[in-house]
Short mmCIF file of C-alpha atoms in Angstrom, two decimals:
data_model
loop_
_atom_site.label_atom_id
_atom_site.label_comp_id
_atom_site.label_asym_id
_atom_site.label_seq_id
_atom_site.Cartn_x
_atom_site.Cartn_y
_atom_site.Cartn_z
CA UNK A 30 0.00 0.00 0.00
CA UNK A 31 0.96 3.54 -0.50
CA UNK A 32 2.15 5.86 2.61
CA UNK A 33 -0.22 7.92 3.82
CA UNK A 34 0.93 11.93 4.06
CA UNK A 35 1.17 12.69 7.57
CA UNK A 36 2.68 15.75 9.32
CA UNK A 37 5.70 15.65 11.63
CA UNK A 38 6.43 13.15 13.91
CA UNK A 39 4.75 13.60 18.21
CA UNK A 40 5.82 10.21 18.92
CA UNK A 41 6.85 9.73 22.61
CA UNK A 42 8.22 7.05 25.29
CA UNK A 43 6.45 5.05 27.68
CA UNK A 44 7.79 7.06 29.99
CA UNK A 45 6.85 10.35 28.86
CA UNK A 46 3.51 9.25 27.94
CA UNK A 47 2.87 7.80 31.90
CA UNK A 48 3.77 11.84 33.02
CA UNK A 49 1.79 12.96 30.35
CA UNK A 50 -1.40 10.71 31.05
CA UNK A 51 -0.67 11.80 35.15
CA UNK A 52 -0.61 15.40 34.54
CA UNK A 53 -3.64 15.27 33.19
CA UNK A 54 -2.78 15.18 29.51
CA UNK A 55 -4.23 12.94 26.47
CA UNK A 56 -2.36 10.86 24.68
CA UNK A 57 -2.84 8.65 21.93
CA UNK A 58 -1.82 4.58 22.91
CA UNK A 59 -1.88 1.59 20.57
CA UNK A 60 -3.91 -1.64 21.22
CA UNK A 61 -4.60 -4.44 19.67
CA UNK A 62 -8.12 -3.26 18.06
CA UNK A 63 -7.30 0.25 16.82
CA UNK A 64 -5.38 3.07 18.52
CA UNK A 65 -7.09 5.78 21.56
CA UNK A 66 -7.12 8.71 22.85
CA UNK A 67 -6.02 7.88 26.17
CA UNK A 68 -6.52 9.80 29.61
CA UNK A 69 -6.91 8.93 33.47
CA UNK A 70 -10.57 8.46 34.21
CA UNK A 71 -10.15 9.50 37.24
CA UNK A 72 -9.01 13.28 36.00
CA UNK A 73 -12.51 14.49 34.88
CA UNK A 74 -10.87 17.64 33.03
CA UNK A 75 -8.88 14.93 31.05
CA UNK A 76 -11.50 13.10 30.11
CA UNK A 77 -13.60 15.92 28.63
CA UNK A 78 -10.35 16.69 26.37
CA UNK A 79 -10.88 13.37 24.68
CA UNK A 80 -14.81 14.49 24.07
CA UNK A 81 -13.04 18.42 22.60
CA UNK A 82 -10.68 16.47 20.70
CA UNK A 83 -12.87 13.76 18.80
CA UNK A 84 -15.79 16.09 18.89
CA UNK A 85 -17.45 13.42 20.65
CA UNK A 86 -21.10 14.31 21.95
CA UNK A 87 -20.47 13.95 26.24
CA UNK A 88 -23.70 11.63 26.27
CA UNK A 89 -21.55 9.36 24.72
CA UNK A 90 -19.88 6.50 26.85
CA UNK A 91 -16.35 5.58 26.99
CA UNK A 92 -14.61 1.94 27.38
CA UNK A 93 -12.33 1.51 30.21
CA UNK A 94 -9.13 -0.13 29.68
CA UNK A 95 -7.61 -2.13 32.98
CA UNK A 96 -4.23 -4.00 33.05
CA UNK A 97 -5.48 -7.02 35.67
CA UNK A 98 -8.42 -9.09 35.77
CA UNK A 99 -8.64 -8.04 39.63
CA UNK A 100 -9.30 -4.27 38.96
CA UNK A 101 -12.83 -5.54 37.64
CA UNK A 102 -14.52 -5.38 41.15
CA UNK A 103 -13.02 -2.17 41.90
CA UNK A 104 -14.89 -1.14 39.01
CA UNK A 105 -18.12 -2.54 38.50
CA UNK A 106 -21.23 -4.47 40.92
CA UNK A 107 -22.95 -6.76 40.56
CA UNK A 108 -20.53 -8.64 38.09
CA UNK A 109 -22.10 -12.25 36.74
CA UNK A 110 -19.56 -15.50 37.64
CA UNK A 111 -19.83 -15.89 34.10
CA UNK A 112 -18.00 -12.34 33.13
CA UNK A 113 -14.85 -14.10 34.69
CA UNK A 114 -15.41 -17.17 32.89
CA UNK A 115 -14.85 -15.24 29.85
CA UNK A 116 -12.53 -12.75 31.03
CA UNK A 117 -10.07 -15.50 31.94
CA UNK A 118 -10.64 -16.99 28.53
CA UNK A 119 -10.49 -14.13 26.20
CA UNK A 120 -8.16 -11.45 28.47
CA UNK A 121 -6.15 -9.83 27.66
CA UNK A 122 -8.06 -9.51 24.40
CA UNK A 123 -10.85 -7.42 22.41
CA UNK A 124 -13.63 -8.30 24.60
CA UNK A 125 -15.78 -5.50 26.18
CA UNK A 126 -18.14 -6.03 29.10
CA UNK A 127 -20.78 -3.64 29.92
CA UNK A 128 -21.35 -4.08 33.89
CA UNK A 129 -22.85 -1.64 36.61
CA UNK A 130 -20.46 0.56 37.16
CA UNK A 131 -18.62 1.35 40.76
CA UNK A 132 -18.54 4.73 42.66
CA UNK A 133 -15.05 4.54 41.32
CA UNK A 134 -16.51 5.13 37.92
CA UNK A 135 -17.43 9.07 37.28
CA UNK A 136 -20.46 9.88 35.22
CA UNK A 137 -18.15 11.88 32.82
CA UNK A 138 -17.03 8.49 31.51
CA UNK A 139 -20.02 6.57 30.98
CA UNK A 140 -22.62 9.24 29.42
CA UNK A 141 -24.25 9.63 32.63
CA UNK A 142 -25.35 5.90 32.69
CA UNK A 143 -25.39 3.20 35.52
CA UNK A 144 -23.01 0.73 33.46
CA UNK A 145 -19.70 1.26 32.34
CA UNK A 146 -17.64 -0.58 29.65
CA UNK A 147 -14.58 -2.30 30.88
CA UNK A 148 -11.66 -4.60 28.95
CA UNK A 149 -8.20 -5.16 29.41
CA UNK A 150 -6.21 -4.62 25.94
CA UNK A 151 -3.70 -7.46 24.40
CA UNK A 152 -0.81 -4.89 24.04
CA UNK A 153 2.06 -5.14 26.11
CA UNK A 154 2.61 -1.19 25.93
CA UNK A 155 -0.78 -0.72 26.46
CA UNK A 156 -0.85 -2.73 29.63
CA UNK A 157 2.54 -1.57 31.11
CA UNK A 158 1.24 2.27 30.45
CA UNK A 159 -1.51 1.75 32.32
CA UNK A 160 -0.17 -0.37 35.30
CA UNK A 161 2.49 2.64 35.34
CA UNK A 162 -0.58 5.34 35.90
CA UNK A 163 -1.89 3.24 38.26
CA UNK A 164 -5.63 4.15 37.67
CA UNK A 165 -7.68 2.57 34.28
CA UNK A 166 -7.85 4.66 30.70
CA UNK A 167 -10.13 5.86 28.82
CA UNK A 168 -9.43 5.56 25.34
CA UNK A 169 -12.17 5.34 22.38
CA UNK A 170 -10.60 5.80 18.95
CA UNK A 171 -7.90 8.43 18.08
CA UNK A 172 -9.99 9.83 15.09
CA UNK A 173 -12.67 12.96 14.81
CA UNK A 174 -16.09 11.34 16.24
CA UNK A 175 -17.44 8.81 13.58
CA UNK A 176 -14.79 8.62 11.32
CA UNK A 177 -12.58 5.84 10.15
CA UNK A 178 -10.67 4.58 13.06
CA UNK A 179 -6.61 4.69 13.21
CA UNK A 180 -4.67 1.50 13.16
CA UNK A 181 -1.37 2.92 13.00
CA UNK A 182 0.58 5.19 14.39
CA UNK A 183 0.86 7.63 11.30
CA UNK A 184 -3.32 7.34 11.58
CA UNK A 185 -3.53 9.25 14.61
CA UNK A 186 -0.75 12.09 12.79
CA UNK A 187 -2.99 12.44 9.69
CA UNK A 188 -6.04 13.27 12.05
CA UNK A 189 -4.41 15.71 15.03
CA UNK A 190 -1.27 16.56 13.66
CA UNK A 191 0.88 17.77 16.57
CA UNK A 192 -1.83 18.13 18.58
CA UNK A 193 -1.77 14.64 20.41
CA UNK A 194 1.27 13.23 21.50
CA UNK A 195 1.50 9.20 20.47
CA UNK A 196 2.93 6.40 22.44
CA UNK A 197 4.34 4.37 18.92
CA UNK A 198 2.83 0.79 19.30
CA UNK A 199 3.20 -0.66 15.83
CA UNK A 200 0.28 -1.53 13.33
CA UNK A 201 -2.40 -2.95 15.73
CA UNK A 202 -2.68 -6.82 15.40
CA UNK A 203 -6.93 -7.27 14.89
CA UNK A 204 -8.06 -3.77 13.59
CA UNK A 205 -10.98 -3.15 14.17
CA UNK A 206 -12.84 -3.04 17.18
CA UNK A 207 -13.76 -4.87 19.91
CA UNK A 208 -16.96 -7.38 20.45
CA UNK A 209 -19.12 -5.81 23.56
CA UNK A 210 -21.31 -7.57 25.40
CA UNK A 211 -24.08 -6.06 27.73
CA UNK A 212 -22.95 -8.45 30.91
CA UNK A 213 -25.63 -6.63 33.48
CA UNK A 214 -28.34 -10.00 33.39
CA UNK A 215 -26.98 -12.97 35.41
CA UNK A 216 -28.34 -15.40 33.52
CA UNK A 217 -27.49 -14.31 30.10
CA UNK A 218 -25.90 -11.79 27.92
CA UNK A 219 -26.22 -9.59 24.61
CA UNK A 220 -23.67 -8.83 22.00
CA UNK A 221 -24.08 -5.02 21.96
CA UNK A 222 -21.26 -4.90 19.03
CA UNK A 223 -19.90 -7.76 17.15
CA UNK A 224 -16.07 -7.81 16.94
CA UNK A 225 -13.44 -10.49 16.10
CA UNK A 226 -14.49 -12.48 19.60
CA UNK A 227 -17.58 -13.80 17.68
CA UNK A 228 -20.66 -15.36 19.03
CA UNK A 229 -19.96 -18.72 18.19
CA UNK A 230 -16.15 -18.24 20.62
CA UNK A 231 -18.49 -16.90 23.78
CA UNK A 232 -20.89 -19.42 23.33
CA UNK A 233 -18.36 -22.47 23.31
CA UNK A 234 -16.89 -20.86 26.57
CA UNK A 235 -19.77 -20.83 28.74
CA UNK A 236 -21.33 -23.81 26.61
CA UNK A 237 -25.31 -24.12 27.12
CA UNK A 238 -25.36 -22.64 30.67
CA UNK A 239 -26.33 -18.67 29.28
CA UNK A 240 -28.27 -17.69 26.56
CA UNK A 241 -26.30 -15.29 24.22
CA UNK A 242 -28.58 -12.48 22.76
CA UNK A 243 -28.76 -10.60 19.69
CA UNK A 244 -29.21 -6.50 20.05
CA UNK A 245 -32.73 -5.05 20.01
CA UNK A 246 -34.24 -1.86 20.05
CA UNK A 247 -33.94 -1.29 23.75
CA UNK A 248 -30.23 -2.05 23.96
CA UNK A 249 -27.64 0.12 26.02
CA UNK A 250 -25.84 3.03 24.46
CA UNK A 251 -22.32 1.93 24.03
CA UNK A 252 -19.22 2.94 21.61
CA UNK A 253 -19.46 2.40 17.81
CA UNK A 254 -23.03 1.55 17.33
CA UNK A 255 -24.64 4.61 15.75
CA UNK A 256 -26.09 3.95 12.17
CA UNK A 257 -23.32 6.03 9.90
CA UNK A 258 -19.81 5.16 12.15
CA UNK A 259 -16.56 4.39 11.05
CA UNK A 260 -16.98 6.87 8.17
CA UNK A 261 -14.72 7.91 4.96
CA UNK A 262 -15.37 11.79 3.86
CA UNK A 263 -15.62 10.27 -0.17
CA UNK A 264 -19.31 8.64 -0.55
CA UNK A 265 -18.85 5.04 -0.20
CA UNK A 266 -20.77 1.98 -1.36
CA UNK A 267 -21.05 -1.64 -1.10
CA UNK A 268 -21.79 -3.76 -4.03
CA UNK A 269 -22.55 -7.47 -3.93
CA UNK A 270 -22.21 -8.68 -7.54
CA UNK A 271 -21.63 -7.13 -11.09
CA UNK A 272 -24.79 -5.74 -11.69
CA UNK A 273 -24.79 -4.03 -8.54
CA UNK A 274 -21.22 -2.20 -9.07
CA UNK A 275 -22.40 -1.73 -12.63
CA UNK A 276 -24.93 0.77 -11.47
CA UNK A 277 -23.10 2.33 -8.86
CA UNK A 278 -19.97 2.44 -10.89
CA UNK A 279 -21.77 4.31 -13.71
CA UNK A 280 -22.85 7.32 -11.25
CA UNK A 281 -19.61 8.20 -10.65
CA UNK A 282 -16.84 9.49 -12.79
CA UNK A 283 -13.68 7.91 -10.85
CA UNK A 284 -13.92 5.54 -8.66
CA UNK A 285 -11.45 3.21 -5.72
CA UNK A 286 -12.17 -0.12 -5.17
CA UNK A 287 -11.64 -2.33 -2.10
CA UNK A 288 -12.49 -5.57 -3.26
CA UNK A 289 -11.85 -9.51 -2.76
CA UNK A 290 -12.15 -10.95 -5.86
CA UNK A 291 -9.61 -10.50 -8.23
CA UNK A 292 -12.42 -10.05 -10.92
CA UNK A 293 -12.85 -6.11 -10.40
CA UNK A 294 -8.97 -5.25 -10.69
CA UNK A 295 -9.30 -3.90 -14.10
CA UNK A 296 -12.55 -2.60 -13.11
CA UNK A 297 -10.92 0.81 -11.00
CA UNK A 298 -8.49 2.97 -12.04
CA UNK A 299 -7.36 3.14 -8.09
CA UNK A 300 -7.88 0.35 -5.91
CA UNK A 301 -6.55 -2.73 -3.48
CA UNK A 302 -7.45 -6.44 -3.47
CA UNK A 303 -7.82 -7.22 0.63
CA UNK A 304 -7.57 -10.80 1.48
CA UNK A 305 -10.43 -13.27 1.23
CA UNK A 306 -9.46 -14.30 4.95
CA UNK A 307 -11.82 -12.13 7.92
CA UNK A 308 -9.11 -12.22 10.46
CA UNK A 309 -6.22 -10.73 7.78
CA UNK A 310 -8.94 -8.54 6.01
CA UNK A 311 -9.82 -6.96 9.94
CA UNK A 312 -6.51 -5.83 9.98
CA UNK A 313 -6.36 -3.49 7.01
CA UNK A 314 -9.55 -2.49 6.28
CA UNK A 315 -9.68 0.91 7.76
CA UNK A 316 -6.13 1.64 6.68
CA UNK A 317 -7.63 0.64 2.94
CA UNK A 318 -10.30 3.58 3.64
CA UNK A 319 -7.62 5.77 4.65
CA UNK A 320 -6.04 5.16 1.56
CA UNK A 321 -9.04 5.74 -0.86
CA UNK A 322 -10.29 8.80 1.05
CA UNK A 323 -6.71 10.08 -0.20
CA UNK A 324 -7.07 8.90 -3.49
CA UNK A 325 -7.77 11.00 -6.54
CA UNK A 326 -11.23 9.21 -7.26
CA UNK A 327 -14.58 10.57 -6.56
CA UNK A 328 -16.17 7.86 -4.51
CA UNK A 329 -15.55 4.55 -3.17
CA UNK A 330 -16.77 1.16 -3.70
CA UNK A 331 -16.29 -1.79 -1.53
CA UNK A 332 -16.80 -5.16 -2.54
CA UNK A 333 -19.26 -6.81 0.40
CA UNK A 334 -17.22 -9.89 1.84
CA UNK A 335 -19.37 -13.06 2.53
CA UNK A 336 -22.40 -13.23 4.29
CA UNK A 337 -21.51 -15.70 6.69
CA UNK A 338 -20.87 -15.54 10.54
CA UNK A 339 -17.05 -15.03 10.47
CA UNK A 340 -17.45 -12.40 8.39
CA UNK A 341 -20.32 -10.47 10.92
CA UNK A 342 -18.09 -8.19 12.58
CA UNK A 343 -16.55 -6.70 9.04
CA UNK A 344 -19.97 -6.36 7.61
CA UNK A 345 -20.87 -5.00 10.58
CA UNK A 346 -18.31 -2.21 10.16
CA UNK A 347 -18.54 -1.89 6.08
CA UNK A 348 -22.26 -1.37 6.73
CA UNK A 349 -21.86 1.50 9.05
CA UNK A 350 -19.15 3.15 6.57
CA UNK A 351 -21.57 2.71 3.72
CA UNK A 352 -25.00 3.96 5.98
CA UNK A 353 -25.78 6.95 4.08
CA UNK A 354 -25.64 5.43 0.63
CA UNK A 355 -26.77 1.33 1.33
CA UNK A 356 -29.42 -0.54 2.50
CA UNK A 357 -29.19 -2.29 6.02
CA UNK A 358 -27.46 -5.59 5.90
CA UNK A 359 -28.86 -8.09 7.44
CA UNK A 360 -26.01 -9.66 10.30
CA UNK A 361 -25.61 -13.02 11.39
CA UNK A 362 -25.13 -13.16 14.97
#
């Protein structure tokens, strides 16, 4: 892929970012899902930088990012035996539960709700930053509210600049992110977001013993779940078949396509083939929309993966991207 143009380099230390992060400053951190805008939850003034920054509506929860397994009940009540069943299964790792939030837990984090979102990241800098703060970190996406999330450190440069410092953590293993669960009912639980811990993974942890939900209408507000999310600035479209890219390809003068089947190559004057593979196609997909929003092309087409259940968490994603100029897809959970 080609490098994206980025301005000059605000990349830190650990060190520096852990004075940074106490002082009451936001800094951008790497996990394995995407990178964050990271600050001390405990540091309301901090926190609301994060909401200036993305441009983030307040109302808006935040995830919570601990570094130990044991920091849960210091955090949330009322937490199901079945949370730790999975938590000792999946973390570290990009699974998010939504529990009833402690005292601990300020309502400038969670929107002003009763539940807060906690996980504990797979990144070793990640986890040593915040075991160095010594208090959890807030830390949604590093990108302006609704856009396409960063997955590398010259992500977060392209969006702020020198505005936010950046803690360098490489390209970020899964990409997108990660699956939440609403965790609040004992005796079962509801995938609030799908992510790359699918359905099928929960279920085969805690076998037949709790019923895994689907979202409905009534669900909990939580990150990444508003209709248009995840969001190019270049109209964007998903096609399922010739016909369908036909038509869409004939409204539009130029066009970049992100497609799977080496069929439409010849089809786009700008474009790149992702792999037909969910886990290696997670990884790159936002840095693909990255690309075409810099591309010389007019809109941007996306080739809809399969419609199949390892493949829910993409869609999921593509669908949001796409939500001003497609029709709902319907998900497999």
């Amino acid at each position: 892929m080609s490098q994206l143009v980025v301005s000059k380099n605000p990349l830190i230390p650990l060190d520096e970012a852990v004075c940074l992060i106490k002082a009451g400053s936001v800094v951008a951190i790497p996990t394995e899902t995407v990178y964050g805008l990271a600050a001390d939850i405990s540091q309301q003034s901090a926190v609301k930088q994060i909401f200036s920054l993305k441009g983030r509506p307040e109302n808006h929860p935040l995830i919570i990012h601990i570094s130990a397994i044991t920091q849960l009940e210091t955090y949330a009540i009322h937490i199901p035996d079945y949370v730790y069943l999975l938590a000792n299964h999946f973390w570290p790792g990009p699974l998010t539960f939504v529990l009833y939030k402690s005292e601990r837990v300020g309502d400038w984090v969670t929107g002003g709700q009763d539940t807060v979102g906690i996980r504990m990241p797979n990144h070793p800098t990640a986890l040593a930053l915040i075991e160095r703060v010594g208090s959890p970190l807030a830390a949604p996406s590093a990108n302006q509210f609704g856009k396409i999330s960063p997955t590398h450190p010259e992500h977060v440069m392209a969006e702020f600049g020198d505005k936010v410092s950046i803690l360098d953590g490489g390209m970020c293993d899964v990409g997108i992110e990660s699956t939440i669960i609403d965790a609040t009912c004992h005796d079962a639980c509801t995938i609030l977001r799908p992510g790359m811990v699918s359905k099928e993974a929960i279920q085969a942890v805690l076998r037949n013993n709790i019923a895994i939900n689907a979202p409905g209408t009534q669900s909990r507000k939580v990150s990444g779940t508003l209709k248009s999310h995840y969001s190019p600035n270049k109209p964007a479209f998903l096609f399922e078949d010739i016909n369908d890219f036909a038509t869409i390809q004939d409204e539009h003068e130029t066009t970049f396509g992100i497609y799977i089947s080496p069929e439409y190559q010849s089809r786009f004057s700008q474009g790149v083939q992702l792999p037909n593979n969910p886990l290696e196609y997670a990884k790159i997909i936002y840095e693909s929309l990255r690309l075409a929003d810099q591309a010389t092309t007019r809109a941007i087409l996306i080739e809809c993966p399969p419609k199949t259940k390892e493949w829910t968490a993409i869609l999921d994603r593509l669908e949001r991207s796409c939500a001003e100029n497609h029709s709902q897809i319907d998900l497999i959970y």
